[in-house]
Amino acid sequence: MSGSSRQDGKHGSERQRLDPFVVATGDASPRDQRDLMERPFFSLSKTPRIKPILYKAADVEVQVLGMPEHGMATIWDADVLIWAASQIVAAENHGLRTSRFFRFTPYQLLRGVGRPTGNQQYLLLKASLARLQSTVIATTIRNGVQWRRRQFSWINEWEEMTTREGRVEGMEFVLPEWFYNGVVDRSLVLTIDPDYFRLTGGIERWLYRVARKHAGHQPHGWLFEISHLHDKSGSLARISDFALDLRRIALRQPLPGYRLSIEREGRRELLRIRPVQQFTVPVDEPVNSIGRSGATGVGTSGAGLSADRAHGPQLTLWPETRNPATNLDSNRESNSSLLARGKRGRGAGAAGRRTP
């Protein structure tokens, strides 16, 4: 848009009272926000999704609403938020002042998330920004002892800056306080492998973020009940199709830095996630020690047909030696029915270190 209309568009804008954070180069080690890594905030399908995500576990609630005009923000759109978090952390590491008001070029963002920088990708970026702005999130996460529900969109507003001839000179957007505060609090941010951006399937991307959040670099990794992962993903796929997708992913082993295996305990099907020693990024701080854990209740609606099913033939399953140590009670949202069952079977031996 022209310079004059750009000024008109700022009437009543948050940008009038925020100092801009001008991105210098765009180069920064990728970092993700923990809350976004372990709960269903995004559609896992590129097919437009309107059906809400409704998730509840213990005292955590997440509701995500997509507008018919654009559909719900997808896990690929979340690359914009990962890039923003990476820029904030990198700037603060150098003693620079940051802001929710970003000013940057499309080239910087696209390059930062490993995408081509041509016109088609620029158009896709604008569509992502539209979905991020129109998606509405309501959650009780990080809202204090009053258990308030906070409602926001992933981007409060955005704008492209163009000349009258149509040449794009830059872009601006404003992040919501909920997300920005969760990045400034460094305990809520984790580094991720740059190869994450090469993952093409929606479930693969979601599963990597779950792996990085829960398994981290722990030698024995983390064990999930697949039925609980289905709830945790927000997927609209039937649980049988979702389980098939996970088996196929476990056969292909596409996750950078992690190795997957399917295990069974009676009628239960489980997914074990273990780290391997090919991490290309440092660990900011270790995640909680391994624990078998539970959630009191989970409700979900999910995302369309799982994206991984559209991908090619799979490879063979990694052989695994069963590790008897299962998740203790260190994260009450990570598994559903395993906690009670583990306590019944182990007695005092089931006790483990608890974390908040």
mmCIF file with all atom_site columns, N, CA and C in Angstrom, residues 51 57 63 92 99 126 145 156-157 170 172 187 219 222-223 234 257-258 279 294 298 328:
data_model
loop_
_atom_site.group_PDB
_atom_site.id
_atom_site.type_symbol
_atom_site.label_atom_id
_atom_site.label_alt_id
_atom_site.label_comp_id
_atom_site.label_asym_id
_atom_site.label_entity_id
_atom_site.label_seq_id
_atom_site.pdbx_PDB_ins_code
_atom_site.Cartn_x
_atom_site.Cartn_y
_atom_site.Cartn_z
_atom_site.occupancy
_atom_site.B_iso_or_equiv
_atom_site.pdbx_formal_charge
_atom_site.auth_seq_id
_atom_site.auth_comp_id
_atom_site.auth_asym_id
_atom_site.auth_atom_id
_atom_site.pdbx_PDB_model_num
ATOM 1  N N  . LYS A 1 51  ? -13.572 -26.265 12.112 1.00 0.00 ? 51  LYS A N  1
ATOM 2  C CA . LYS A 1 51  ? -14.010 -26.897 13.362 1.00 0.00 ? 51  LYS A CA 1
ATOM 3  C C  . LYS A 1 51  ? -13.050 -26.546 14.494 1.00 0.00 ? 51  LYS A C  1
ATOM 4  N N  . ALA A 1 57  ? -6.983  -30.530 29.991 1.00 0.00 ? 57  ALA A N  1
ATOM 5  C CA . ALA A 1 57  ? -6.202  -31.509 30.730 1.00 0.00 ? 57  ALA A CA 1
ATOM 6  C C  . ALA A 1 57  ? -5.842  -30.898 32.068 1.00 0.00 ? 57  ALA A C  1
ATOM 7  N N  . GLN A 1 63  ? -8.775  -23.425 23.682 1.00 0.00 ? 63  GLN A N  1
ATOM 8  C CA . GLN A 1 63  ? -9.798  -23.382 22.645 1.00 0.00 ? 63  GLN A CA 1
ATOM 9  C C  . GLN A 1 63  ? -9.236  -22.586 21.474 1.00 0.00 ? 63  GLN A C  1
ATOM 10 N N  . GLU A 1 92  ? 17.987  -10.160 22.566 1.00 0.00 ? 92  GLU A N  1
ATOM 11 C CA . GLU A 1 92  ? 18.220  -9.966  23.994 1.00 0.00 ? 92  GLU A CA 1
ATOM 12 C C  . GLU A 1 92  ? 19.551  -10.570 24.432 1.00 0.00 ? 92  GLU A C  1
ATOM 13 N N  . SER A 1 99  ? 10.584  -5.701  21.223 1.00 0.00 ? 99  SER A N  1
ATOM 14 C CA . SER A 1 99  ? 9.220   -5.191  21.310 1.00 0.00 ? 99  SER A CA 1
ATOM 15 C C  . SER A 1 99  ? 8.287   -6.177  20.641 1.00 0.00 ? 99  SER A C  1
ATOM 16 N N  . LYS A 1 126 ? 1.849   -13.972 3.212  1.00 0.00 ? 126 LYS A N  1
ATOM 17 C CA . LYS A 1 126 ? 0.723   -13.076 3.498  1.00 0.00 ? 126 LYS A CA 1
ATOM 18 C C  . LYS A 1 126 ? -0.515  -13.877 3.906  1.00 0.00 ? 126 LYS A C  1
ATOM 19 N N  . VAL A 1 145 ? -3.143  -17.248 39.536 1.00 0.00 ? 145 VAL A N  1
ATOM 20 C CA . VAL A 1 145 ? -3.899  -18.042 40.498 1.00 0.00 ? 145 VAL A CA 1
ATOM 21 C C  . VAL A 1 145 ? -5.403  -17.872 40.337 1.00 0.00 ? 145 VAL A C  1
ATOM 22 N N  . ASN A 1 156 ? -1.775  -9.506  16.374 1.00 0.00 ? 156 ASN A N  1
ATOM 23 C CA . ASN A 1 156 ? -2.815  -8.499  16.611 1.00 0.00 ? 156 ASN A CA 1
ATOM 24 C C  . ASN A 1 156 ? -3.130  -7.714  15.347 1.00 0.00 ? 156 ASN A C  1
ATOM 25 N N  . GLU A 1 157 ? -2.101  -7.381  14.585 1.00 0.00 ? 157 GLU A N  1
ATOM 26 C CA . GLU A 1 157 ? -2.280  -6.659  13.325 1.00 0.00 ? 157 GLU A CA 1
ATOM 27 C C  . GLU A 1 157 ? -1.011  -6.835  12.511 1.00 0.00 ? 157 GLU A C  1
ATOM 28 N N  . GLY A 1 170 ? 8.866   -3.617  2.999  1.00 0.00 ? 170 GLY A N  1
ATOM 29 C CA . GLY A 1 170 ? 8.972   -4.232  4.312  1.00 0.00 ? 170 GLY A CA 1
ATOM 30 C C  . GLY A 1 170 ? 7.626   -4.670  4.826  1.00 0.00 ? 170 GLY A C  1
ATOM 31 N N  . GLU A 1 172 ? 5.308   -5.311  8.757  1.00 0.00 ? 172 GLU A N  1
ATOM 32 C CA . GLU A 1 172 ? 5.203   -5.074  10.192 1.00 0.00 ? 172 GLU A CA 1
ATOM 33 C C  . GLU A 1 172 ? 4.116   -5.973  10.763 1.00 0.00 ? 172 GLU A C  1
ATOM 34 N N  . SER A 1 187 ? 12.796  -19.266 30.506 1.00 0.00 ? 187 SER A N  1
ATOM 35 C CA . SER A 1 187 ? 12.524  -20.624 30.959 1.00 0.00 ? 187 SER A CA 1
ATOM 36 C C  . SER A 1 187 ? 11.422  -21.284 30.133 1.00 0.00 ? 187 SER A C  1
ATOM 37 N N  . PRO A 1 219 ? 18.357  -39.670 28.071 1.00 0.00 ? 219 PRO A N  1
ATOM 38 C CA . PRO A 1 219 ? 18.768  -40.914 27.398 1.00 0.00 ? 219 PRO A CA 1
ATOM 39 C C  . PRO A 1 219 ? 17.618  -41.873 27.148 1.00 0.00 ? 219 PRO A C  1
ATOM 40 N N  . TRP A 1 222 ? 10.901  -40.511 26.390 1.00 0.00 ? 222 TRP A N  1
ATOM 41 C CA . TRP A 1 222 ? 9.579   -40.361 26.991 1.00 0.00 ? 222 TRP A CA 1
ATOM 42 C C  . TRP A 1 222 ? 8.629   -41.349 26.348 1.00 0.00 ? 222 TRP A C  1
ATOM 43 N N  . LEU A 1 223 ? 7.690   -41.848 27.135 1.00 0.00 ? 223 LEU A N  1
ATOM 44 C CA . LEU A 1 223 ? 6.735   -42.846 26.658 1.00 0.00 ? 223 LEU A CA 1
ATOM 45 C C  . LEU A 1 223 ? 5.331   -42.255 26.685 1.00 0.00 ? 223 LEU A C  1
ATOM 46 N N  . GLY A 1 234 ? -4.978  -32.654 18.800 1.00 0.00 ? 234 GLY A N  1
ATOM 47 C CA . GLY A 1 234 ? -6.102  -31.921 18.244 1.00 0.00 ? 234 GLY A CA 1
ATOM 48 C C  . GLY A 1 234 ? -6.517  -32.418 16.875 1.00 0.00 ? 234 GLY A C  1
ATOM 49 N N  . GLY A 1 257 ? 17.108  -35.717 15.276 1.00 0.00 ? 257 GLY A N  1
ATOM 50 C CA . GLY A 1 257 ? 17.551  -35.843 16.662 1.00 0.00 ? 257 GLY A CA 1
ATOM 51 C C  . GLY A 1 257 ? 16.757  -36.797 17.512 1.00 0.00 ? 257 GLY A C  1
ATOM 52 N N  . TYR A 1 258 ? 15.730  -37.465 16.955 1.00 0.00 ? 258 TYR A N  1
ATOM 53 C CA . TYR A 1 258 ? 14.905  -38.365 17.755 1.00 0.00 ? 258 TYR A CA 1
ATOM 54 C C  . TYR A 1 258 ? 14.633  -39.664 17.011 1.00 0.00 ? 258 TYR A C  1
ATOM 55 N N  . PHE A 1 279 ? 22.151  -33.875 17.574 1.00 0.00 ? 279 PHE A N  1
ATOM 56 C CA . PHE A 1 279 ? 21.579  -32.550 17.725 1.00 0.00 ? 279 PHE A CA 1
ATOM 57 C C  . PHE A 1 279 ? 22.523  -31.515 17.138 1.00 0.00 ? 279 PHE A C  1
ATOM 58 N N  . GLY A 1 294 ? 0.137   -38.390 34.113 1.00 0.00 ? 294 GLY A N  1
ATOM 59 C CA . GLY A 1 294 ? -1.253  -38.528 33.717 1.00 0.00 ? 294 GLY A CA 1
ATOM 60 C C  . GLY A 1 294 ? -1.971  -37.213 33.657 1.00 0.00 ? 294 GLY A C  1
ATOM 61 N N  . VAL A 1 298 ? -9.297  -35.201 29.139 1.00 0.00 ? 298 VAL A N  1
ATOM 62 C CA . VAL A 1 298 ? -8.894  -34.544 27.907 1.00 0.00 ? 298 VAL A CA 1
ATOM 63 C C  . VAL A 1 298 ? -10.089 -34.494 26.984 1.00 0.00 ? 298 VAL A C  1
ATOM 64 N N  . LEU A 1 328 ? 7.436   -41.224 35.151 1.00 0.00 ? 328 LEU A N  1
ATOM 65 C CA . LEU A 1 328 ? 6.929   -41.013 36.497 1.00 0.00 ? 328 LEU A CA 1
ATOM 66 C C  . LEU A 1 328 ? 5.951   -39.851 36.487 1.00 0.00 ? 328 LEU A C  1
#
